[in-house]
Coordinates of C-alpha atoms in Angstrom, one line a residue:
Chain A
M1 CA 82.7 -78.0 -62.5
T2 CA 84.8 -74.8 -64.3
A3 CA 82.7 -73.3 -67.1
K4 CA 85.4 -72.9 -70.6
R5 CA 85.4 -69.1 -69.5
A6 CA 84.8 -67.9 -66.4
A7 CA 81.5 -67.6 -65.6
L8 CA 79.7 -64.5 -63.2
I9 CA 77.0 -64.9 -61.5
T10 CA 75.6 -61.8 -63.5
D11 CA 76.0 -63.9 -67.2
S12 CA 72.5 -65.0 -65.3
Y13 CA 71.0 -62.0 -63.9
K14 CA 71.7 -60.7 -67.1
V15 CA 69.1 -62.6 -68.4
V16 CA 66.7 -61.8 -65.9
K17 CA 66.4 -58.0 -65.9
R18 CA 66.3 -58.1 -69.5
S19 CA 63.7 -59.8 -69.9
R20 CA 62.0 -57.5 -66.8
R21 CA 63.1 -54.6 -68.6
E22 CA 61.6 -55.6 -72.4
E23 CA 59.1 -56.9 -70.4
K24 CA 57.6 -52.8 -68.3
R25 CA 59.1 -51.6 -71.7
E26 CA 56.0 -53.4 -73.1
K27 CA 53.7 -52.5 -70.3
R28 CA 54.7 -49.0 -70.4
A29 CA 54.3 -48.8 -74.5
P30 CA 50.6 -47.9 -74.5
S31 CA 51.4 -44.6 -72.4
P32 CA 48.9 -41.8 -71.7
P33 CA 46.6 -40.2 -74.2
Q34 CA 48.2 -36.9 -74.9
K35 CA 46.6 -33.9 -73.3
D36 CA 45.4 -31.9 -76.0
T37 CA 42.0 -31.1 -74.4
E38 CA 41.4 -27.8 -72.5
P39 CA 39.9 -28.7 -68.6
R40 CA 36.8 -29.3 -67.8
P41 CA 35.6 -25.4 -67.2
L42 CA 34.7 -23.7 -64.0
T43 CA 30.9 -24.2 -62.7
A44 CA 29.7 -20.6 -61.9
R45 CA 29.6 -21.7 -58.5
E46 CA 32.6 -22.7 -58.3
I47 CA 34.2 -19.6 -59.1
E48 CA 32.3 -17.7 -56.5
L49 CA 33.4 -20.0 -54.1
Q50 CA 37.3 -19.2 -55.3
E51 CA 36.1 -15.8 -55.2
L52 CA 35.3 -15.6 -51.3
R53 CA 38.6 -18.1 -51.1
Q54 CA 41.0 -15.6 -52.3
F55 CA 38.9 -13.0 -50.0
D56 CA 39.3 -14.8 -46.8
Q57 CA 42.9 -14.9 -47.4
D58 CA 43.7 -11.0 -48.4
W59 CA 45.6 -10.2 -45.7
R60 CA 44.6 -7.0 -46.3
Y61 CA 41.2 -7.6 -44.2
G62 CA 42.7 -9.4 -41.4
P63 CA 41.8 -12.5 -39.9
C64 CA 39.1 -14.6 -41.2
T65 CA 38.4 -17.4 -39.0
G66 CA 35.9 -17.2 -36.1
I67 CA 33.8 -14.3 -37.9
S68 CA 31.6 -15.2 -40.6
R69 CA 32.3 -13.2 -44.6
L70 CA 30.1 -11.1 -44.7
Q71 CA 31.1 -9.6 -40.8
R72 CA 34.9 -9.9 -41.7
W73 CA 33.6 -7.5 -45.6
E74 CA 31.5 -5.3 -42.4
R75 CA 35.0 -4.8 -40.6
A76 CA 36.7 -4.2 -43.7
A77 CA 34.4 -1.1 -45.1
Q78 CA 34.2 -0.1 -41.5
H79 CA 38.0 0.5 -41.8
G80 CA 38.3 2.1 -45.0
L81 CA 39.7 -0.9 -46.8
N82 CA 37.2 -1.1 -49.2
P83 CA 36.2 -3.9 -49.9
P84 CA 35.2 -5.4 -53.6
Q85 CA 30.8 -4.7 -54.0
E86 CA 30.1 -8.0 -55.3
I87 CA 32.0 -10.1 -53.1
R88 CA 28.7 -8.7 -50.7
D89 CA 26.4 -9.1 -53.3
M90 CA 27.5 -12.9 -53.3
L91 CA 27.2 -13.5 -50.0
L92 CA 23.7 -11.5 -49.9
S93 CA 22.8 -14.1 -52.7
A94 CA 23.5 -17.0 -50.8
D95 CA 22.7 -16.4 -47.0
I96 CA 22.4 -19.9 -46.2
D97 CA 24.7 -21.4 -48.4
S98 CA 27.0 -21.9 -45.3
D99 CA 30.0 -22.6 -48.2
Y100 CA 29.7 -18.8 -48.6
T101 CA 29.7 -17.5 -45.6
H102 CA 31.1 -18.8 -43.6
C103 CA 35.2 -19.0 -44.4
L104 CA 38.1 -21.2 -45.6
W105 CA 38.7 -22.9 -42.2
S106 CA 35.7 -22.9 -40.6
D107 CA 35.0 -26.7 -40.5
Y108 CA 38.6 -26.6 -38.2
P109 CA 38.4 -26.2 -34.6
L110 CA 39.2 -23.0 -32.9
Chain B
M1 CA 38.3 24.8 -3.7
F2 CA 35.5 23.3 -2.2
S3 CA 38.1 24.2 1.4
E4 CA 36.4 27.5 0.9
V5 CA 32.9 27.2 -0.6
S6 CA 32.4 25.0 2.6
A7 CA 34.3 27.2 5.5
P8 CA 32.8 28.5 8.6
Q9 CA 31.2 31.8 8.9
E10 CA 31.6 34.1 11.6
G11 CA 29.0 33.5 14.1
S12 CA 28.0 30.1 12.6
C13 CA 28.7 27.9 15.5
S14 CA 25.8 29.8 17.2
L15 CA 23.6 28.2 14.8
L16 CA 24.4 24.5 15.5
L17 CA 24.4 25.2 19.1
C18 CA 21.0 27.9 19.8
R19 CA 17.8 25.9 20.4
P20 CA 15.9 24.1 17.8
G21 CA 14.3 26.9 16.2
S22 CA 10.6 27.6 16.5
E23 CA 7.2 26.3 14.4
D24 CA 7.3 29.7 12.1
Q25 CA 11.1 29.3 11.0
E26 CA 11.6 27.8 8.2
P27 CA 15.4 26.1 8.2
S28 CA 17.2 26.9 5.2
V29 CA 17.3 24.1 2.2
F30 CA 19.6 24.2 -0.3
D31 CA 19.3 22.0 -3.7
R32 CA 22.0 20.0 -5.2
V33 CA 22.6 21.1 -8.7
K34 CA 21.3 18.9 -11.4
P35 CA 24.1 19.0 -14.0
A36 CA 23.0 17.9 -17.3
Y37 CA 24.4 14.0 -17.6
S38 CA 25.2 11.7 -20.6
P39 CA 26.8 8.4 -19.9
C40 CA 27.9 7.3 -23.2
S41 CA 30.7 4.1 -22.1
E42 CA 27.8 1.8 -25.1
R43 CA 30.3 0.7 -26.3
F44 CA 32.1 -1.4 -23.2
K45 CA 28.5 -3.0 -22.8
L46 CA 28.0 -6.2 -24.6
G47 CA 25.3 -8.1 -25.6
E48 CA 26.0 -12.2 -26.7
R49 CA 28.8 -12.8 -25.9
S50 CA 30.8 -15.6 -28.0
F51 CA 34.0 -17.0 -26.5
N52 CA 34.3 -18.5 -30.7
R53 CA 37.1 -15.8 -31.9
Q54 CA 40.4 -15.9 -31.5
Y55 CA 42.0 -12.6 -29.4
A56 CA 44.2 -12.4 -33.6
H57 CA 40.8 -9.9 -34.9
I58 CA 41.9 -7.3 -31.5
Y59 CA 45.0 -6.6 -32.4
A60 CA 43.7 -7.1 -36.5
T61 CA 41.7 -4.2 -35.4
R62 CA 43.8 -2.2 -33.2
L63 CA 46.5 -2.0 -36.3
M64 CA 44.0 -1.2 -38.8
Q65 CA 42.2 1.1 -36.4
M66 CA 45.7 3.0 -35.3
S67 CA 47.8 2.7 -38.1
P68 CA 46.2 6.1 -40.5
L69 CA 46.6 8.0 -37.2
L70 CA 49.9 6.8 -36.6
T71 CA 51.3 8.1 -40.2
E72 CA 49.8 11.0 -40.0
R73 CA 51.4 11.5 -36.8
A74 CA 54.8 10.0 -38.6
Q75 CA 54.5 12.4 -41.2
Q76 CA 53.8 15.7 -39.0
K77 CA 56.9 14.1 -36.8
W78 CA 60.1 13.9 -39.3
G79 CA 58.6 15.6 -42.6
A80 CA 56.3 14.9 -45.0
D81 CA 57.7 12.8 -47.0
V82 CA 59.1 10.7 -45.3
R83 CA 58.9 6.9 -46.4
I84 CA 56.6 4.8 -44.9
R85 CA 56.8 0.8 -46.0
K86 CA 55.9 -2.0 -44.6
L87 CA 58.2 -4.6 -42.3
C88 CA 58.5 -6.5 -46.1
D89 CA 59.4 -4.1 -47.9
L90 CA 62.3 -2.4 -45.5
Q91 CA 65.6 -2.6 -47.8
M92 CA 68.5 -2.8 -46.0
G93 CA 69.6 0.1 -44.9
E94 CA 67.7 2.3 -45.7
Q95 CA 66.4 5.2 -43.4
C96 CA 62.2 5.1 -43.4
C97 CA 59.0 4.3 -41.2
I98 CA 57.5 1.2 -39.9
V99 CA 54.0 0.9 -38.1
G100 CA 53.2 -1.5 -35.9
T101 CA 52.3 -3.6 -32.7
L102 CA 54.7 -3.2 -30.3
F103 CA 55.5 -7.5 -29.1
K104 CA 58.1 -7.7 -25.6
H105 CA 59.2 -11.0 -25.1
M106 CA 59.8 -11.7 -21.8
E107 CA 62.2 -14.0 -19.8
L108 CA 60.0 -14.0 -16.5
Q109 CA 56.4 -13.4 -18.1
P110 CA 54.4 -16.9 -16.6
S111 CA 54.1 -19.2 -19.6
I112 CA 51.1 -21.5 -19.3
L113 CA 53.2 -24.1 -21.9
K114 CA 56.8 -23.8 -20.4
E115 CA 54.6 -25.1 -17.2
I116 CA 53.1 -27.8 -18.2
S117 CA 56.1 -29.3 -20.9
E118 CA 57.8 -32.2 -19.2
E119 CA 61.3 -31.4 -20.9
H120 CA 61.9 -29.1 -18.5
N121 CA 60.1 -30.1 -15.2
L122 CA 59.8 -26.2 -14.5
L123 CA 57.6 -25.9 -11.0
P124 CA 54.8 -23.2 -11.4
Q125 CA 56.4 -20.1 -11.1
P126 CA 55.4 -17.5 -8.5
P127 CA 53.4 -14.7 -8.6
R128 CA 55.8 -12.0 -8.8
T129 CA 55.3 -8.2 -8.4
R130 CA 57.1 -7.4 -11.9
Y131 CA 57.9 -9.0 -14.7
I132 CA 60.7 -7.1 -16.4
S133 CA 64.1 -8.7 -16.9
E134 CA 67.7 -6.9 -18.6
S135 CA 66.7 -8.9 -21.2
D136 CA 63.8 -8.6 -22.4
E137 CA 63.5 -7.5 -26.2
L138 CA 61.4 -4.6 -28.4
I139 CA 59.6 -6.9 -31.2
L140 CA 57.5 -4.6 -34.0
E141 CA 55.0 -6.4 -35.8
D142 CA 53.0 -5.3 -38.4
E143 CA 50.2 -7.2 -40.7
L144 CA 52.5 -9.8 -42.0
Q145 CA 56.1 -9.7 -40.2
R146 CA 57.8 -8.7 -37.5
I147 CA 61.1 -8.0 -36.5
K148 CA 63.1 -6.7 -33.1
L149 CA 64.0 -4.0 -32.3
E150 CA 67.0 -1.8 -30.7
G151 CA 69.3 1.1 -30.6
N152 CA 66.9 4.2 -28.8
I153 CA 64.4 2.8 -27.0
D154 CA 63.6 1.8 -23.7
V155 CA 62.8 -1.2 -22.8
D156 CA 60.5 -0.9 -20.0
K157 CA 58.6 2.0 -20.8
F158 CA 56.9 -0.1 -23.0
V159 CA 54.5 -3.5 -23.0
T160 CA 52.7 -5.6 -25.0
G161 CA 49.7 -4.1 -27.5
S162 CA 51.2 -0.5 -27.6
V163 CA 50.3 0.9 -31.3
I164 CA 53.9 2.9 -32.1
A165 CA 55.6 4.2 -35.3
I166 CA 59.5 4.3 -35.6
Y167 CA 62.2 5.9 -37.7
G168 CA 64.9 4.3 -38.0
A169 CA 67.1 2.0 -40.3
E170 CA 67.1 -1.9 -40.4
K171 CA 71.0 -3.0 -40.2
N172 CA 72.8 -5.8 -41.6
D173 CA 71.9 -8.6 -39.2
G174 CA 67.7 -8.5 -39.3
K175 CA 67.1 -6.4 -36.6
F176 CA 66.1 -3.0 -36.8
T177 CA 68.2 -0.3 -35.3
V178 CA 65.8 3.0 -34.0
D179 CA 66.7 6.2 -34.4
D180 CA 63.4 7.6 -32.6
F181 CA 59.5 6.8 -32.5
C182 CA 56.3 8.5 -32.2
T183 CA 52.8 7.7 -30.3
A184 CA 49.7 8.2 -31.9
D185 CA 49.5 11.2 -28.9
L186 CA 46.2 13.4 -27.6
P187 CA 43.0 12.5 -29.8
P188 CA 41.0 15.9 -30.4
Q189 CA 39.4 17.6 -27.3
A190 CA 35.6 19.0 -28.0
P191 CA 35.7 21.8 -25.7
R192 CA 33.7 21.8 -22.8
T193 CA 31.7 24.4 -22.5
T194 CA 32.4 27.3 -19.3
L195 CA 30.4 26.5 -15.9
S196 CA 28.7 29.7 -13.7
S197 CA 29.5 28.0 -11.4
D198 CA 31.8 26.1 -9.0
R199 CA 30.5 22.1 -9.7
F200 CA 32.0 18.3 -7.8
V201 CA 32.0 14.8 -8.8
L202 CA 33.3 13.2 -5.6
L203 CA 35.7 10.2 -6.7
L204 CA 36.2 7.3 -4.7
S205 CA 37.3 3.5 -5.2
G206 CA 38.2 1.1 -3.3
L207 CA 36.0 0.9 -0.9
G208 CA 37.1 -2.9 0.4
L209 CA 33.5 -3.4 2.6
G210 CA 33.2 -6.5 3.5
G211 CA 37.1 -7.7 5.1
S212 CA 38.3 -8.0 8.2
H213 CA 40.5 -5.1 8.9
A214 CA 36.7 -2.2 9.8
D215 CA 38.9 1.1 10.1
S216 CA 37.5 2.3 7.4
M217 CA 33.5 2.0 7.8
L218 CA 33.7 5.1 10.6
A219 CA 35.7 7.5 6.8
L220 CA 33.1 6.4 5.1
Q221 CA 29.7 7.4 7.4
L222 CA 31.3 10.5 8.1
L223 CA 31.9 10.6 4.1
V224 CA 28.0 9.6 3.2
D225 CA 26.9 12.4 6.3
M226 CA 29.7 15.0 4.6
V227 CA 28.2 14.4 0.7
T228 CA 23.9 14.5 2.2
G229 CA 24.5 17.1 3.7
H230 CA 24.6 15.5 7.1
L231 CA 27.2 17.3 9.0
G232 CA 28.5 20.3 10.2
D233 CA 27.5 24.0 9.8
Q234 CA 24.9 26.3 6.9
G235 CA 28.3 26.8 5.6
E236 CA 29.8 23.4 5.2
Q237 CA 26.3 22.4 3.9
S238 CA 25.7 24.6 1.0
G239 CA 29.3 23.6 0.1
A240 CA 28.1 20.0 0.2
S241 CA 25.1 20.6 -2.1
T242 CA 27.3 22.0 -4.4
I243 CA 29.1 18.2 -5.2
S244 CA 27.2 17.2 -7.8
R245 CA 27.6 13.4 -8.5
V246 CA 29.5 10.9 -6.7
L247 CA 31.5 8.0 -8.9
L248 CA 32.8 4.9 -7.1
A249 CA 35.7 3.3 -8.8
G250 CA 35.7 -0.2 -8.7
N251 CA 36.5 -2.1 -5.5
L252 CA 33.2 -1.8 -3.3
L253 CA 34.4 -5.1 -1.3
S254 CA 37.5 -6.4 -0.3
Q255 CA 40.2 -8.9 -1.8
S256 CA 39.3 -11.5 1.1
T257 CA 35.5 -11.5 -0.1
Q258 CA 36.9 -13.4 -2.9
D259 CA 37.2 -16.3 -1.0
K260 CA 38.2 -19.1 -2.7
D261 CA 38.1 -22.2 -0.3
A262 CA 34.9 -23.1 -0.6
S263 CA 35.5 -24.6 -3.8
T264 CA 38.4 -27.0 -2.2
K265 CA 36.8 -28.1 1.0
A266 CA 34.6 -30.6 2.0
K267 CA 31.0 -29.6 1.2
Y268 CA 29.9 -31.4 4.9
L269 CA 31.9 -28.3 5.7
T270 CA 31.0 -25.1 3.9
K271 CA 27.0 -26.7 3.5
K272 CA 25.6 -23.7 6.0
T273 CA 28.1 -20.8 4.7
Q274 CA 27.2 -18.3 3.1
A275 CA 29.9 -15.9 0.7
G276 CA 31.6 -13.7 2.1
T277 CA 30.4 -11.1 -0.6
V278 CA 26.6 -11.5 0.4
D279 CA 27.3 -9.6 3.4
A280 CA 29.3 -7.9 1.7
M281 CA 27.2 -6.0 -0.7
R282 CA 23.9 -5.3 1.8
L283 CA 26.9 -3.0 3.8
L284 CA 27.2 -1.6 -0.1
D285 CA 23.6 -1.6 -0.1
E286 CA 22.1 0.0 2.3
M287 CA 25.6 2.7 2.3
L288 CA 24.4 3.8 -1.3
M289 CA 20.8 3.8 -0.2
Q290 CA 22.2 6.6 1.9
L291 CA 24.0 8.0 -0.3
V292 CA 21.9 7.6 -3.4
S293 CA 18.6 9.6 -1.7
S294 CA 20.6 12.5 -1.7
V295 CA 23.1 12.4 -4.6
P296 CA 23.1 10.7 -8.3
V297 CA 25.8 8.0 -7.9
D298 CA 27.3 6.5 -10.8
V299 CA 28.8 2.7 -9.7
M300 CA 31.6 1.1 -11.5
P301 CA 32.8 -2.6 -10.5
G302 CA 36.2 -3.5 -9.6
Q303 CA 39.0 -6.2 -9.7
Y304 CA 37.6 -7.8 -6.8
D305 CA 33.2 -7.1 -7.2
P306 CA 30.8 -9.9 -8.3
T307 CA 30.8 -9.4 -11.9
N308 CA 33.2 -11.0 -15.4
Y309 CA 36.7 -10.9 -14.9
T310 CA 37.7 -9.9 -18.6
L311 CA 38.1 -6.3 -19.6
P312 CA 35.3 -4.5 -19.9
Q313 CA 33.9 -5.7 -16.5
Q314 CA 29.2 -5.7 -16.8
P315 CA 27.6 -3.2 -14.6
L316 CA 26.5 -4.7 -11.6
H317 CA 22.9 -6.9 -11.5
H318 CA 20.9 -4.8 -10.0
C319 CA 19.2 -7.5 -7.9
M320 CA 22.1 -7.4 -6.0
F321 CA 20.7 -4.2 -4.9
P322 CA 17.3 -3.9 -3.0
L323 CA 17.1 -1.0 -1.4
S324 CA 18.7 1.5 -3.3
S325 CA 18.5 0.2 -7.1
T326 CA 14.5 1.9 -6.8
Y327 CA 16.0 4.8 -6.3
P328 CA 16.9 6.8 -10.6
T329 CA 19.9 8.1 -8.9
L330 CA 21.7 4.8 -9.4
Q331 CA 23.4 4.2 -12.4
L332 CA 25.6 1.2 -12.4
A333 CA 28.3 1.9 -15.2
S334 CA 30.5 -0.6 -16.7
N335 CA 34.1 -0.7 -16.2
P336 CA 36.4 1.6 -17.4
H337 CA 33.3 4.2 -17.0
Q338 CA 32.3 7.6 -20.0
A339 CA 30.3 9.7 -19.0
T340 CA 29.7 13.9 -20.0
L341 CA 29.0 15.8 -17.1
D342 CA 27.8 19.3 -18.2
G343 CA 30.0 19.2 -21.5
V344 CA 33.1 17.8 -19.6
R345 CA 34.1 14.6 -20.4
I346 CA 35.3 11.8 -17.8
L347 CA 36.7 9.0 -19.0
G348 CA 37.9 6.0 -16.0
T349 CA 38.9 2.8 -14.7
S350 CA 39.5 0.8 -11.5
G351 CA 43.0 0.9 -12.2
Q352 CA 43.3 -3.1 -13.5
N353 CA 44.4 -1.8 -16.5
V354 CA 47.3 0.2 -15.0
K355 CA 48.2 -2.6 -12.8
D356 CA 49.1 -4.8 -15.4
I357 CA 50.9 -2.2 -16.4
Q358 CA 53.1 -1.4 -13.4
K359 CA 53.9 -5.6 -13.3
Y360 CA 55.3 -5.7 -16.9
S361 CA 57.0 -2.5 -17.5
S362 CA 59.4 -0.3 -15.4
M363 CA 57.1 2.3 -14.5
D364 CA 56.3 2.7 -11.1
S365 CA 53.3 6.1 -10.1
H366 CA 50.1 5.2 -11.5
L367 CA 49.7 9.1 -12.8
E368 CA 52.8 8.2 -15.2
I369 CA 51.4 4.9 -15.7
L370 CA 47.7 6.8 -17.1
E371 CA 49.9 9.5 -18.7
N372 CA 51.1 7.0 -21.1
T373 CA 48.0 5.2 -22.2
L374 CA 46.3 8.5 -23.0
R375 CA 49.3 9.3 -24.8
L376 CA 49.8 5.9 -26.8
R377 CA 45.3 6.9 -27.0
H378 CA 44.5 3.1 -25.6
L379 CA 43.1 2.5 -22.3
A380 CA 45.0 -1.3 -22.1
P381 CA 47.3 -1.6 -24.6
T382 CA 47.8 -5.3 -21.9
A383 CA 44.5 -6.3 -23.2
P384 CA 44.4 -9.3 -23.9
D385 CA 47.3 -10.3 -24.2
T386 CA 47.9 -10.6 -19.9
L387 CA 45.0 -9.0 -19.3
G388 CA 41.9 -10.6 -19.7
C389 CA 39.7 -9.3 -22.3
Y390 CA 37.3 -9.9 -24.8
P391 CA 37.8 -11.2 -27.8
F392 CA 36.2 -8.5 -29.9
Y393 CA 36.9 -8.6 -33.8
L394 CA 34.6 -5.2 -35.6
K395 CA 36.1 -2.8 -33.2
D396 CA 39.0 -2.3 -30.3
P397 CA 36.6 0.0 -27.9
F398 CA 39.3 1.1 -25.9
I399 CA 41.4 2.7 -28.2
L400 CA 40.4 6.8 -27.5
E401 CA 38.5 8.0 -30.3
E402 CA 37.8 11.6 -28.2
C403 CA 40.1 12.9 -25.6
P404 CA 38.8 12.9 -22.1
H405 CA 38.9 16.1 -19.9
V406 CA 38.8 13.9 -16.7
Y407 CA 41.4 11.1 -16.7
F408 CA 40.9 9.4 -13.4
S409 CA 41.8 5.7 -12.9
G410 CA 40.4 3.8 -9.1
N411 CA 42.7 2.2 -6.7
A412 CA 46.0 3.5 -6.6
P413 CA 48.2 3.0 -3.6
S414 CA 48.4 6.7 -3.2
Y415 CA 45.9 10.1 -4.1
Q416 CA 47.9 12.0 -7.0
A417 CA 46.5 14.3 -9.7
K418 CA 47.9 16.2 -12.6
R419 CA 46.7 18.3 -16.0
I420 CA 48.2 17.7 -18.8
T421 CA 47.8 20.0 -22.3
G422 CA 48.2 17.8 -25.4
A423 CA 49.8 19.7 -29.3
E424 CA 46.6 20.3 -30.0
G425 CA 45.7 22.5 -27.0
Q426 CA 43.9 19.6 -25.4
E427 CA 43.8 19.7 -21.6
V428 CA 43.7 16.5 -19.2
L429 CA 43.2 16.7 -15.5
L430 CA 44.9 13.1 -14.1
V431 CA 43.5 11.3 -11.6
A432 CA 44.9 8.4 -10.3
I433 CA 42.1 7.9 -7.1
P434 CA 43.3 6.8 -4.0
E435 CA 42.0 2.9 -2.0
F436 CA 39.5 4.7 0.6
S437 CA 39.7 1.8 2.3
S438 CA 43.4 1.9 3.4
T439 CA 44.0 5.7 3.4
Q440 CA 40.3 7.3 3.8
T441 CA 40.7 9.9 1.0
A442 CA 38.5 10.3 -1.6
C443 CA 39.2 13.7 -4.1
L444 CA 36.9 16.2 -5.5
V445 CA 37.6 17.3 -8.9
N446 CA 35.5 21.1 -9.7
L447 CA 34.6 20.9 -13.3
R448 CA 34.2 25.3 -13.4
T449 CA 37.7 25.0 -13.3
L450 CA 39.5 21.6 -13.8
E451 CA 41.0 21.3 -10.4
C452 CA 41.8 18.1 -8.6
E453 CA 42.0 18.1 -4.6
P454 CA 41.4 15.6 -2.3
I455 CA 40.0 15.3 1.0
R456 CA 40.6 13.5 4.0
F457 CA 38.6 11.1 6.7
S458 CA 40.7 10.4 9.3
S459 CA 40.1 9.0 12.0
F460 CA 42.2 7.8 15.5
S461 CA 42.1 4.1 15.0
A462 CA 43.3 1.3 17.8
G463 CA 47.8 2.0 16.6
D464 CA 47.3 5.5 17.0
D465 CA 46.5 4.9 21.0
E466 CA 49.1 2.8 21.2
E467 CA 51.8 5.1 19.6
S468 CA 50.4 7.7 22.0
E469 CA 50.5 5.1 24.9
M470 CA 54.9 4.1 24.1
N471 CA 55.6 7.6 24.3
I472 CA 54.7 8.2 27.3
S473 CA 57.1 5.8 29.1
H474 CA 60.3 6.5 29.4

């Protein structure tokens, strides 16, 4: 049956799309709250661990895998590269904590 | 010269040919000279061994230790205002100096990755005597980057692992054009004390005991008899008393004792057989006992001796020497070995480092390679790339910190010795000790004058008789 005007298949589509889009817009309406609060502050332990990770990745002191951080610090000191003394203090104060003593990649195999 | 010291005196034949002396006549006794000996090879002794590390640490410490030395040398050679750059700070076309570790990319170098790669379907490469080719390339690596080198640099003379300083500029295509290079050169040398009389050290290597050819056994017995003073008359005996120490530099056992067939043969065939090394070690122990009862001996292990394979090789265990280890004069040393004898510093290896460099460069003469390693200030630059090495992390013990007075390497194909002087007045005697099993030659180093002379114990072998017989016939 021919309609009075040229009826396109897309006529039906449009309707469907519109409703879908409207539905989506309705769903999107409650947008997440704006980030006006600051990120959660890092604990002291996390700051120290981050510093130790920076020490691991510092290229001047050579590769970090396979040796403990204290051994790497001693090696750097022996070769006159002046590694920061705070790192050594941190490592000596927490010598049973394996997160402190071992390097970033210590969980990975050789 | 040793030959002058032990020259037969006038009328001395009568001493040998006369009747044995009566009871009241005292036989002349020659006391052996006793030099002050101190071993300094503590850094080559390994305590607890842990192989849980990668070898990157050795290269990192090598570069850490050598770069201040090389920057100093570069400033001495090319002026104090020469720009020393890291590879990441290189500017195009700028004349500057870079310091780093060399890597030689060789097509023919056996690579385990190529062997097991299935896509190439390659058979394992047969072992060759030399792995260099025309297409080799030199690459310089520092802590962060690497760059290809071209220009005024002889690719064949360098091996992987040497740390050098290069002067040149980076050109458009990303390669560094070399104008000049410099090595760390000889380290500082402590002055040696002047001695009043001649004192000799006998250097010996490549005894090859337990081998299938026993040609050198007579020569070895002659050597032992000469050193212990059982040969010759009074002149020669007094000469032998000036030999203050004997140093055995590796390969005490022959290569044929390293029979690996036992592991592949069936158990029932090998049950009652002993390893070839057992009998050979017994022979060595008996020979050492004769020597050790009269002269202090340093025994260094070599490539075919029963100790670990990687450098630094640990001293042979004293339980293998039941007869000779009871004497305090037996010193079981590591390979490489360093000792100070009367103020004269002696350093050397059993030759594995030199042979390895020979395989990966165009240099043939052991003495030339020895000089090269001294100028590079590193005993074994190819370790750990092609020469087995322990994964050190704290320090690289093969870097020469002090210049030796006598620098030797064992198991050379022929005897060679040379005296070189360094830029700061260092004097070094380089000795390539020949293999005793094939050349029957040992070296005598005079500690007073730092000269070396060969001493040959040849005997008539079956081959010589055949030659003389051939000449008779027409």
